[in-house]
Short mmCIF file of C-alpha atoms in Angstrom, two decimals:
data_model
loop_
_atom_site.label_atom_id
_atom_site.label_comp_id
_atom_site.label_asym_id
_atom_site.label_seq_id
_atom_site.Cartn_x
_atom_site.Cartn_y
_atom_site.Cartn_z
CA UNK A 1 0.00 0.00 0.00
CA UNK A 2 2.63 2.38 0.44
CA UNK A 3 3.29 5.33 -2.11
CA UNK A 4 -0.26 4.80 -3.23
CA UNK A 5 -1.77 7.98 -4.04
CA UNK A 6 -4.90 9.26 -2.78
CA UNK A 7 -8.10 7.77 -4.54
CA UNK A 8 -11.26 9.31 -2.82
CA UNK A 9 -11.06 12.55 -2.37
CA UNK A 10 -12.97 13.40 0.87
CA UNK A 11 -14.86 16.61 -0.27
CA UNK A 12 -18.65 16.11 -1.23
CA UNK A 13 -19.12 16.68 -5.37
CA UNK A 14 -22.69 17.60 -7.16
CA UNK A 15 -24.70 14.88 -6.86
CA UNK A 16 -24.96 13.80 -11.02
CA UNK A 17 -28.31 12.81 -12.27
CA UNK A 18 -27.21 9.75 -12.76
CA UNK A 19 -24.20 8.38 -11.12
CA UNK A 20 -21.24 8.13 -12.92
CA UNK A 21 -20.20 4.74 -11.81
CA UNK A 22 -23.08 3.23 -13.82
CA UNK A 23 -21.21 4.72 -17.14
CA UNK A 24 -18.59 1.47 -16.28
CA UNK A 25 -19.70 -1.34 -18.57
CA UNK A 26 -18.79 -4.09 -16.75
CA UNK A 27 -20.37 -2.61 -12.95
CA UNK A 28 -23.18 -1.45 -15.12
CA UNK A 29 -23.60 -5.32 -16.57
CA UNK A 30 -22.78 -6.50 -12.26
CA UNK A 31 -25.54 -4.46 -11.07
CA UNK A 32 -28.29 -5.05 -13.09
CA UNK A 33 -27.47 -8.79 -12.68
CA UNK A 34 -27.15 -9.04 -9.29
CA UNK A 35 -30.26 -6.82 -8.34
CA UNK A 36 -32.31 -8.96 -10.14
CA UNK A 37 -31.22 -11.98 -8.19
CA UNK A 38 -31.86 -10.07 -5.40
CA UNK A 39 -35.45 -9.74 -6.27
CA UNK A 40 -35.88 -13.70 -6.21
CA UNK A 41 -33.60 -14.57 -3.43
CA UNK A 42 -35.28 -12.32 -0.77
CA UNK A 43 -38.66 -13.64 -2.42
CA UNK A 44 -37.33 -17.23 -2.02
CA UNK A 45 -37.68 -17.42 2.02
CA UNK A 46 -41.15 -16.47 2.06
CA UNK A 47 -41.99 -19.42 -0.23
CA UNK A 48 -39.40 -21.79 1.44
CA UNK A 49 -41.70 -21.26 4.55
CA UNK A 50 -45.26 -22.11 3.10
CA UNK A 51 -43.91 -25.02 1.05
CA UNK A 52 -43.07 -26.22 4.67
CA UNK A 53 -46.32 -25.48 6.46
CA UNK A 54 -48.11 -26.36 3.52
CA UNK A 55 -46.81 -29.45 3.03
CA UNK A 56 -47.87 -30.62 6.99
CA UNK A 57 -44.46 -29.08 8.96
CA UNK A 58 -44.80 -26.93 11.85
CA UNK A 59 -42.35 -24.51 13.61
CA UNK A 60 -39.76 -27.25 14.28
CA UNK A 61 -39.55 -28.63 10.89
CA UNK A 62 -39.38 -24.85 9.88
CA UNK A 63 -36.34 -24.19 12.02
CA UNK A 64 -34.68 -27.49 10.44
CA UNK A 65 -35.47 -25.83 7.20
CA UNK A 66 -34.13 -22.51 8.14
CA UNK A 67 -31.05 -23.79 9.98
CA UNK A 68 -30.15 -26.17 6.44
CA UNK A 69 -29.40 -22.91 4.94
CA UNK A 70 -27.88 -21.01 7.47
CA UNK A 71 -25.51 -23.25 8.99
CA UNK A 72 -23.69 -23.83 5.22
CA UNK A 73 -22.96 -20.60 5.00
CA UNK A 74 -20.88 -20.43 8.07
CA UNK A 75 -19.17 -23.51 7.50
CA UNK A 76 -18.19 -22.79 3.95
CA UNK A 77 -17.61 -18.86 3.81
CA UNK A 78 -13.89 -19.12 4.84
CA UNK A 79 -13.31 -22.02 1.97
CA UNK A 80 -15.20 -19.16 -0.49
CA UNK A 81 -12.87 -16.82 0.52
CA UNK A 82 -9.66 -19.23 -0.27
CA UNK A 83 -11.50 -20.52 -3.78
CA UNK A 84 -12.04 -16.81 -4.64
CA UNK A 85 -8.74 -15.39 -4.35
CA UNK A 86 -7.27 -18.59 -6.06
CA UNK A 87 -9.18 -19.20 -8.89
CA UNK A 88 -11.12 -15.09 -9.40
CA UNK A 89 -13.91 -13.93 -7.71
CA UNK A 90 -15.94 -13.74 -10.81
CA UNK A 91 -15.27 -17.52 -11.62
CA UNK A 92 -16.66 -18.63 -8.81
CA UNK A 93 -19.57 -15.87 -8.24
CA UNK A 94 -20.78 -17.58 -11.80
CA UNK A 95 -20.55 -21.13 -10.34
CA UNK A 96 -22.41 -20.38 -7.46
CA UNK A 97 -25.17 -18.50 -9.44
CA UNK A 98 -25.79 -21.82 -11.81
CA UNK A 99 -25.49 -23.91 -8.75
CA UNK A 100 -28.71 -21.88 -6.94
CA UNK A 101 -30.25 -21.54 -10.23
CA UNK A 102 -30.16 -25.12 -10.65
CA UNK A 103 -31.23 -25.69 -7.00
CA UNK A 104 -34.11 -23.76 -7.05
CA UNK A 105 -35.31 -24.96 -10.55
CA UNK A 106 -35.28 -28.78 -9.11
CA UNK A 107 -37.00 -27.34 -5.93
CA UNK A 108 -39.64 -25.55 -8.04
CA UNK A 109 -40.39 -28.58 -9.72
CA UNK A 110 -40.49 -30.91 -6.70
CA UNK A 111 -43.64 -28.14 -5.26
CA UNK A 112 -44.98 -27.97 -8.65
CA UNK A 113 -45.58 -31.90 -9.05
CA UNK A 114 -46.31 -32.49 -5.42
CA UNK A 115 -43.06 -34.27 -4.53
CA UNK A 116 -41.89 -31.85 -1.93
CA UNK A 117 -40.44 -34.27 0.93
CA UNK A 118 -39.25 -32.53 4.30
CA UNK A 119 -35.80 -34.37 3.68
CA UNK A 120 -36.05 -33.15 0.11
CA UNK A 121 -36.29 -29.42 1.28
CA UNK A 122 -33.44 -29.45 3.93
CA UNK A 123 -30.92 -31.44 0.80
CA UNK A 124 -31.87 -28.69 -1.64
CA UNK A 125 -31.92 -25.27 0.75
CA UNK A 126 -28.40 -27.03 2.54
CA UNK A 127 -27.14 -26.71 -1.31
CA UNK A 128 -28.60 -23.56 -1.64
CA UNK A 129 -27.07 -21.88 1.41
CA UNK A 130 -23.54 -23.62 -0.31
CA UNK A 131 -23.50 -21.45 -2.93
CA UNK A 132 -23.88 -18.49 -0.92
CA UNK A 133 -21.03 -19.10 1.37
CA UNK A 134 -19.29 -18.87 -1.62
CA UNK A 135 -20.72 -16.16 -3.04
CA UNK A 136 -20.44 -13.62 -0.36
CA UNK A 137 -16.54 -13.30 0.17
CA UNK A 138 -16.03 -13.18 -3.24
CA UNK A 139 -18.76 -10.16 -4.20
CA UNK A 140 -16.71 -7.95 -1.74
CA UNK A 141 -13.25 -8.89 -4.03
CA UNK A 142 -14.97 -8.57 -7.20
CA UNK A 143 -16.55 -4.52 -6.96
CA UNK A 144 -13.04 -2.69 -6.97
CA UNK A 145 -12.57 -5.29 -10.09
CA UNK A 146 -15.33 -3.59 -12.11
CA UNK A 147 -14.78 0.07 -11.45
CA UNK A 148 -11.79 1.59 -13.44
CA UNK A 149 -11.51 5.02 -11.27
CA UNK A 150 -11.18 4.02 -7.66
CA UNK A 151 -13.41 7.31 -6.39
CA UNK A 152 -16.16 5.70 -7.99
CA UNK A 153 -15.89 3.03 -5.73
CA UNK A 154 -18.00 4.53 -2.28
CA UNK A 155 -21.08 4.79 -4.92
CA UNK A 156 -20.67 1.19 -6.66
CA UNK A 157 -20.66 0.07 -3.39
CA UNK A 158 -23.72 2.45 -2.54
CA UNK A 159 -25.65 1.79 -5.52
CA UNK A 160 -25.42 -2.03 -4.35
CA UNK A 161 -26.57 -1.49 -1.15
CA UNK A 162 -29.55 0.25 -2.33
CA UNK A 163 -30.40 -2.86 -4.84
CA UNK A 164 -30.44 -5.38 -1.15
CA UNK A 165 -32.39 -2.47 0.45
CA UNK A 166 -35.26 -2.44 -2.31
CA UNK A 167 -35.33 -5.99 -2.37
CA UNK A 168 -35.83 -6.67 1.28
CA UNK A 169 -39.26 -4.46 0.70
CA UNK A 170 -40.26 -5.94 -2.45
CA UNK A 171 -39.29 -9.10 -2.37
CA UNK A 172 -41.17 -10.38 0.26
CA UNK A 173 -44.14 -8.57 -0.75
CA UNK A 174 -44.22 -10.25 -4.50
CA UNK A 175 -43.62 -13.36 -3.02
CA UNK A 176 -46.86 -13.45 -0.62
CA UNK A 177 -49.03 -12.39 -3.54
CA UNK A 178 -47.35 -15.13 -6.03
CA UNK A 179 -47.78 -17.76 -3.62
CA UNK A 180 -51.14 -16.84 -2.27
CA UNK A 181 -52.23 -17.11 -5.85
CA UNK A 182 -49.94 -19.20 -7.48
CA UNK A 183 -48.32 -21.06 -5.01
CA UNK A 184 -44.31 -21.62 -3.66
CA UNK A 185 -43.27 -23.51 -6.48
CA UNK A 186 -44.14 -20.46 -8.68
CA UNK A 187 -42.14 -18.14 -6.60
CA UNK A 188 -38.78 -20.67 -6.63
CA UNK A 189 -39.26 -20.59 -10.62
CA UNK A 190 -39.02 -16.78 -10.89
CA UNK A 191 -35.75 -17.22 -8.26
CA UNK A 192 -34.32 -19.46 -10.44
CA UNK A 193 -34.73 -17.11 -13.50
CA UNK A 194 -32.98 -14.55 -11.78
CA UNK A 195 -30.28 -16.13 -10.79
CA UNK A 196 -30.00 -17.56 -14.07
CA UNK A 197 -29.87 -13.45 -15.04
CA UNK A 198 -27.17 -12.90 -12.53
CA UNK A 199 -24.87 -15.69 -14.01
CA UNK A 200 -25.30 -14.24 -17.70
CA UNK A 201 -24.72 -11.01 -16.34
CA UNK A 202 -20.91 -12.50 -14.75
CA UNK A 203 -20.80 -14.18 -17.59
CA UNK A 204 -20.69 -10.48 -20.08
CA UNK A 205 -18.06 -9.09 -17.61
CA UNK A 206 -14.87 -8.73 -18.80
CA UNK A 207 -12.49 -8.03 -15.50
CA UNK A 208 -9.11 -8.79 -15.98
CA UNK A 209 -7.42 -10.98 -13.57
CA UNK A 210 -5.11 -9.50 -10.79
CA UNK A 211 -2.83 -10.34 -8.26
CA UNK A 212 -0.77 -14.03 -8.53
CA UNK A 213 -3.63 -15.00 -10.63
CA UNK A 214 -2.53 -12.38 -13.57
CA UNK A 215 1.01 -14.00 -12.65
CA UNK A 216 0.20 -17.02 -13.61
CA UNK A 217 0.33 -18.64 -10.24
CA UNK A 218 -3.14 -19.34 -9.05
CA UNK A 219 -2.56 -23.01 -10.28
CA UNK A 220 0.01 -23.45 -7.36
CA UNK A 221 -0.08 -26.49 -5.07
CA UNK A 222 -0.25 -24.31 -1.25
CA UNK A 223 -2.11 -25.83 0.92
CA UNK A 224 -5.90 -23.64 1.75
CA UNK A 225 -4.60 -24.32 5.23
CA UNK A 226 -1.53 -21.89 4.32
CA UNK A 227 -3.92 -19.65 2.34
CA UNK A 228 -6.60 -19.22 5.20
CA UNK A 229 -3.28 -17.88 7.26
CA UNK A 230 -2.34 -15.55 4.81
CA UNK A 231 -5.68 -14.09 5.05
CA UNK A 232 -5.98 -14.46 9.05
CA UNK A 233 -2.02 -12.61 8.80
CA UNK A 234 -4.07 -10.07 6.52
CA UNK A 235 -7.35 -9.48 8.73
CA UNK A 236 -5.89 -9.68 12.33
CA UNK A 237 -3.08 -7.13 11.43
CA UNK A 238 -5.43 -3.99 10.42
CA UNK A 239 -6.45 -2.46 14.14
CA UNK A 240 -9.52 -0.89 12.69
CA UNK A 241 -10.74 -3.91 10.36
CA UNK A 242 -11.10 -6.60 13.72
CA UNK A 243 -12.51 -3.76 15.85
CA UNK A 244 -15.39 -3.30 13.66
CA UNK A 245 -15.75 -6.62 13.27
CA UNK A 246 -16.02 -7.71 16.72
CA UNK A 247 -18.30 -4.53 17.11
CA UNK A 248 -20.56 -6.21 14.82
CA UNK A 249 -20.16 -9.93 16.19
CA UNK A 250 -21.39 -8.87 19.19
CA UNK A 251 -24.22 -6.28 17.57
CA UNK A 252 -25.40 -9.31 16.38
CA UNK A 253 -25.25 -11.61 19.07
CA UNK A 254 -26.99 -9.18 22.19
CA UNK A 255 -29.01 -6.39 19.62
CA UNK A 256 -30.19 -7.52 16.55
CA UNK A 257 -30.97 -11.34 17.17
CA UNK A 258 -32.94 -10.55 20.19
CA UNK A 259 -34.88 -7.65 18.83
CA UNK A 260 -35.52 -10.24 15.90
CA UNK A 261 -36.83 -13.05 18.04
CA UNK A 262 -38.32 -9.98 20.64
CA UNK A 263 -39.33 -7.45 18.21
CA UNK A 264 -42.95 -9.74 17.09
CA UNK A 265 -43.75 -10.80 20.60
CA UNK A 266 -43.71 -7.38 21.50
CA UNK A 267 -46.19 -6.71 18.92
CA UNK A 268 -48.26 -9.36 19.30
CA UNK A 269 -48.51 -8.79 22.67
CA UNK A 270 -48.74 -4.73 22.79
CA UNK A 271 -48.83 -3.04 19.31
CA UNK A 272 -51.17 -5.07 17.57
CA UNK A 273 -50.02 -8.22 16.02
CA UNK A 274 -48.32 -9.27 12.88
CA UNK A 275 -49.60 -6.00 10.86
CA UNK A 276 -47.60 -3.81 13.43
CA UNK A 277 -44.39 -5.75 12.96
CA UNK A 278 -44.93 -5.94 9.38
CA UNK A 279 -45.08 -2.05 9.27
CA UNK A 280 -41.68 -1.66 11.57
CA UNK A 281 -39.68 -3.59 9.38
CA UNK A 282 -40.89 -2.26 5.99
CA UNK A 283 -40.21 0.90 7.49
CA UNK A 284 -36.34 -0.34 8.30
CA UNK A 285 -36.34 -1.25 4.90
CA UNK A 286 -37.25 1.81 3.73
CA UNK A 287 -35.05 3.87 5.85
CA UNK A 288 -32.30 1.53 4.02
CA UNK A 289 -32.92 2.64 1.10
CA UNK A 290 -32.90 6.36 1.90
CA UNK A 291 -29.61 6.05 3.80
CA UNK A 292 -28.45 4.88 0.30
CA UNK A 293 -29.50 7.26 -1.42
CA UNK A 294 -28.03 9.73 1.21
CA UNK A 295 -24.87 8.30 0.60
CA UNK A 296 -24.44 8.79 -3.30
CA UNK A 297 -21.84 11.30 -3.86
CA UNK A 298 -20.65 11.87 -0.75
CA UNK A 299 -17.00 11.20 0.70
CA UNK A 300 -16.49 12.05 4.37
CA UNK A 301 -13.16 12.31 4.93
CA UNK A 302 -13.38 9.67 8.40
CA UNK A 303 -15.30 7.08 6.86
CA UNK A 304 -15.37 4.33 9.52
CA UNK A 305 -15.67 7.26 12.05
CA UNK A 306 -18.88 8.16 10.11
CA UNK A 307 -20.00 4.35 10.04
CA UNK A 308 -19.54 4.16 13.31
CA UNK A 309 -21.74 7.02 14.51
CA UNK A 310 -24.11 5.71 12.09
CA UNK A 311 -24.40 2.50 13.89
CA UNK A 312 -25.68 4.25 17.14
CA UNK A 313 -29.36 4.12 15.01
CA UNK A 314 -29.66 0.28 16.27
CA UNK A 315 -29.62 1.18 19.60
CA UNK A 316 -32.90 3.07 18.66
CA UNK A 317 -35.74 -0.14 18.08
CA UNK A 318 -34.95 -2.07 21.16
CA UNK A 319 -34.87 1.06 23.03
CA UNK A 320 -38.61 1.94 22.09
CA UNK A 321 -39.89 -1.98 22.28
CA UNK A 322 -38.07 -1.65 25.95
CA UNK A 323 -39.99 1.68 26.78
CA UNK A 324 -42.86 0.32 25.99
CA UNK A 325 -43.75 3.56 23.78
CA UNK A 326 -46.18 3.73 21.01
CA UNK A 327 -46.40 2.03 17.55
CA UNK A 328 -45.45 5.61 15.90
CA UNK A 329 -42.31 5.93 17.77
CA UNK A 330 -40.93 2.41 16.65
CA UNK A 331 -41.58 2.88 13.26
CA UNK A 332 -39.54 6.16 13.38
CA UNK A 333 -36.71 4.49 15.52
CA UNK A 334 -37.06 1.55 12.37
CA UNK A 335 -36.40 4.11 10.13
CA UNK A 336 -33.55 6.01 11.45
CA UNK A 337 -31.81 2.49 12.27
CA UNK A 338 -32.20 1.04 8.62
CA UNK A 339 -30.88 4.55 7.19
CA UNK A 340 -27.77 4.08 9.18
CA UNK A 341 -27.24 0.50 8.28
CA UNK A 342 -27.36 1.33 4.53
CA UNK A 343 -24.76 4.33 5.49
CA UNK A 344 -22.55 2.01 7.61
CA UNK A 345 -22.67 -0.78 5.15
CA UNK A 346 -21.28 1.17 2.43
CA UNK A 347 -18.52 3.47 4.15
CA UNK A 348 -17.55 0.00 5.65
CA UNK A 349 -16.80 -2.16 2.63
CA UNK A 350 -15.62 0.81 0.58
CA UNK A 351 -13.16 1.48 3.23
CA UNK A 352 -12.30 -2.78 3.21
CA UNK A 353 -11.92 -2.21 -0.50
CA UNK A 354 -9.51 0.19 -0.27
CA UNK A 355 -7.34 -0.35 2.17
CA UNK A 356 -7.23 -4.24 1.62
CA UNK A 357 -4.73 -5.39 -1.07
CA UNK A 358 -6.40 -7.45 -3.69
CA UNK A 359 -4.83 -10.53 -3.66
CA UNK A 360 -6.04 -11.53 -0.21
CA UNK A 361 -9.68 -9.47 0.33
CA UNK A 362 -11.89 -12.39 -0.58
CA UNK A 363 -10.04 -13.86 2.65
CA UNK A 364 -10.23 -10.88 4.50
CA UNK A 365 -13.93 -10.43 3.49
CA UNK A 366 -14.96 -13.68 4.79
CA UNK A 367 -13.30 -13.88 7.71
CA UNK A 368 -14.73 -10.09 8.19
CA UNK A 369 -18.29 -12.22 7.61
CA UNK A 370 -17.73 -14.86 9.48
CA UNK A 371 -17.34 -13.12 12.36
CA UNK A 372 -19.72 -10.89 11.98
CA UNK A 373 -22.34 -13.04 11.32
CA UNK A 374 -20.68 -16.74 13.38
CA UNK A 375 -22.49 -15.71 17.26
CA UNK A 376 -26.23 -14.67 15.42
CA UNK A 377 -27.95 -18.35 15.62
CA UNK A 378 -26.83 -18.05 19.45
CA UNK A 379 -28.38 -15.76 20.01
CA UNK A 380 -31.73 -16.14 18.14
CA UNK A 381 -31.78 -19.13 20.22
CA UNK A 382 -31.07 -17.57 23.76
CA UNK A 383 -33.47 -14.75 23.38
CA UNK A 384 -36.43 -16.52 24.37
CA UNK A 385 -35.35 -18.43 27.39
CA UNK A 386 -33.48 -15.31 28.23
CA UNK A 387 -36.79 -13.01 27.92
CA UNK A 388 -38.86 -15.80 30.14
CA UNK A 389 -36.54 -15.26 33.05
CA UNK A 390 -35.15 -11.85 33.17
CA UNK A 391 -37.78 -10.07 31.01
CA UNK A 392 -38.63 -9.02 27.83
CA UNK A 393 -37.98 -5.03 28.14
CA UNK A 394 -34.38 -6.21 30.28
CA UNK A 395 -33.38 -8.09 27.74
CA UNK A 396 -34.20 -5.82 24.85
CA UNK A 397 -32.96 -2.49 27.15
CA UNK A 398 -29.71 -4.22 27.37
CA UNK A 399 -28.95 -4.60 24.06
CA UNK A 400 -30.07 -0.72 23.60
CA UNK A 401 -27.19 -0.10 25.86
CA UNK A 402 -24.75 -2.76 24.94
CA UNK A 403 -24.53 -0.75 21.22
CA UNK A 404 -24.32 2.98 22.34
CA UNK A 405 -21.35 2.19 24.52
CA UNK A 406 -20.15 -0.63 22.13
CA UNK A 407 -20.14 2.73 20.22
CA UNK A 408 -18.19 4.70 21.74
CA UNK A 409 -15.89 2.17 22.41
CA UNK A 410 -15.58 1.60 18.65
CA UNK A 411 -14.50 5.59 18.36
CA UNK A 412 -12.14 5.49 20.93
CA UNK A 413 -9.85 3.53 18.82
CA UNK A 414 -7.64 5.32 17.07
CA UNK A 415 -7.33 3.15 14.26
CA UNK A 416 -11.35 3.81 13.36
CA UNK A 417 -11.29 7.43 13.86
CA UNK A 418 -8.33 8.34 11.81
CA UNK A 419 -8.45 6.02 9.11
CA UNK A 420 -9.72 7.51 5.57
CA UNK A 421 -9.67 7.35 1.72
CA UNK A 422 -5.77 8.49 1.33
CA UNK A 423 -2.84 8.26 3.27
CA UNK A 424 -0.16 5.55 3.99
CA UNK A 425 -1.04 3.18 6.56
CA UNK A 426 -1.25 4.06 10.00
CA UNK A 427 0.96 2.83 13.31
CA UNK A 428 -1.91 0.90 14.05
CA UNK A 429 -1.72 -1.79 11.39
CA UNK A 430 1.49 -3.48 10.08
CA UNK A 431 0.48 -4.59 6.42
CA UNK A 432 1.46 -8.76 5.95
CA UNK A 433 2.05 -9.12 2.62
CA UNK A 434 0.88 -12.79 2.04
CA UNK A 435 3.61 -15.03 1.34
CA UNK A 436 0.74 -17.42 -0.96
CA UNK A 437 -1.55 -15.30 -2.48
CA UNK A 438 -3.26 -16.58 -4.88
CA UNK A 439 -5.90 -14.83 -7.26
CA UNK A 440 -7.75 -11.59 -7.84
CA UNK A 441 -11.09 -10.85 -9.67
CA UNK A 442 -10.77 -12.26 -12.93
#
């Protein structure tokens, strides 16, 4: 990294009318691609879940169903990461969109000619969440691939945001109409089709390969053992990257897992039911997508300083369930909380992008996303018997707390409050320059 010059400049510029990362072919080809398969994969769940109680399961066989996915994306993200920076991230991002797309075509067809087993479901959605522990680490490799002028990069990342934030509100909403009229196996056809868009879409780009890969060398016999410590070498030695990432292992963990599992009861029990809950997080959703639109054009010159702040919005949702206040207040807190997560979520991986070199940030990324993401099923399952003994409002209030002075804890690293967009890097990170690297984002 050193001698690099600066890329994003920190002042804000006019926003454009449209932005001027979308005149890159190849992110241009990326984005519509991938929002599409956005559409279908956050319309897939909702289906997933009536093919299950429709087909005789109840809650437990649901949270066999649910688990199937989830737990495959822990286990494999790390092995994504290697795969990615050895063979390209946009090798592999194909493969894992004709794997789904295959996946959900078979599943379709299983609910469309009424041979939908339970063991059928878990074998298909266990493949399923496969391909996204694969896909994951390697999407964070692959952006700073497709944009040729690096200060494009905070809106690419932006721009992507915004497509998850839109499809968290629509997708779940086209998928109850489609399978109240059409059924689940409809819905799992139209995610198949999109992720069969999303592969073409990889397929068009034209990203050249970088790092030992454009060498020559991603065909070399190291070990993924000695790969996955290249990455750890890479990850554990940037102050500011395993901060933020045990800031948000923990976020998970003791905020957002028990306002998940917390967040209906509360409604059912004091704001009036499903319809109540539904409105809070459409609202987040929406508040996502403003955030993102916030963000385009802008460069603050402290980005993870910025993120951080940002993240003090999450404390806001528990805190109102806690207080017991009205429906109204809620939905605000909702909407302040998803309009920092979209502004967190893209100062974050722009700043990852950056500052990580590109022969090891697939690594990086998924060890960034495993531990972000590894302590989440605990605590979905601790909630509960947590709320039966101490309390619902205790345990919710605590969490409130837990992330205004996780925080401030955050900021009081030096690391996260000085790093930005240019400079060399700071006395707070020695850079380990992997011995094995092995690929970039060809």
């Amino acid at each position: 990294m050193t001698g690099e010059t600066e890329r994003f400049p920190a002042r804000r510029r006019r926003l454009p009318g449209r932005p001027a990362v979308l005149g890159e072919r190849d992110f241009r080809w990326f984005f519509v691609g991938y929002a599409t398969s956005l559409v279908g994969s956050s319309m897939a769940p909702v289906a997933v879940a009536f093919a299950v109680l429709g087909g005789g399961g109840g809650g437990t066989e649901l949270g066999w169903v649910m688990a199937a996915r989830i737990l495959p994306i822990v286990l494999v993200m790390l092995f994504g990461g290697v795969v990615a920076d050895r063979l390209g991230s946009r090798r592999v991002m194909l493969a894992a969109d004709v794997l789904r797309c295959a996946v959900q075509g078979v599943f379709a067809v299983l609910l469309l000619t009424g041979h939908a087993r339970l063991w059928a479901m878990v074998v298909l959605v266990a493949v399923w969440g496969l391909g996204e522990g694969v896909f994951l680490p390697s999407l964070g490799a692959l952006v700073p691939a497709l944009v040729r002028r690096e200060e494009r990069l905070p809106d690419a990342n932006t721009l992507l945001g915004l497509a998850r934030s839109v499809s968290t509100v629509a997708g779940p909403a086209l998928a109850g109409v489609i399978t109240a009229g059409y059924g689940p196996g409809a819905v799992l056809v139209i995610d198949a089709v999109t992720y069969g868009v999303g592969a073409l879409a990889l397929a068009r780009l034209s990203v050249a390969p970088r790092g030992a890969a454009a060498a020559g060398e991603g065909g070399r016999g190291d070990s993924m053992l000695a790969d996955l410590r290249d990455g750890w070498s890479a990850f554990r030695s940037r102050r500011w990257l395993w901060v933020t990432t045990v800031q948000m292992g923990l976020f998970n963990l003791l905020v957002w897992a028990p306002f998940l599992v917390l967040g209906p009861l509360t409604a059912q029990r004091e704001l009036g039911g499903a319809r109540a809950w539904g409105l809070v997080m459409g609202v987040y959703g929406v508040g996502a997508v403003l955030g993102g639109l916030l963000m385009l054009g802008r460069r603050p010159g402290r980005p993870l300083a910025v993120a951080t702040v940002a993240t003090l919005g999450w404390a806001l949702p528990s805190a109102s369930l806690a207080a017991g206040l009205p429906l109204g207040w809620t939905v605000a807190a909702a909407l302040v909380a998803g309009s920092g997560a979209a502004v967190c979520g893209s100062l974050y991986e722009s700043t990852l992008q950056r500052w990580v070199p590109a022969e090891v940030l697939a690594r990086v990324t998924a060890f960034g996303g495993l531990g972000a993401f590894v302590l989440g099923p605990l605590g979905l399952a601790a909630a509960g018997p947590l709320a039966d003994r101490v309390g619902v409002a205790a345990v919710l209030a605590f969490g409130a707390g837990w992330q205004l002075l996780a925080a401030a804890a955050v900021l009081a690293v030096r690391a996260v409050r000085s790093r930005g967009w240019d400079g060399e890097p700071g006395v707070d990170e020695e850079v380990v320059e992997p011995a094995r690297s092995a690929a970039g984002a060809g």
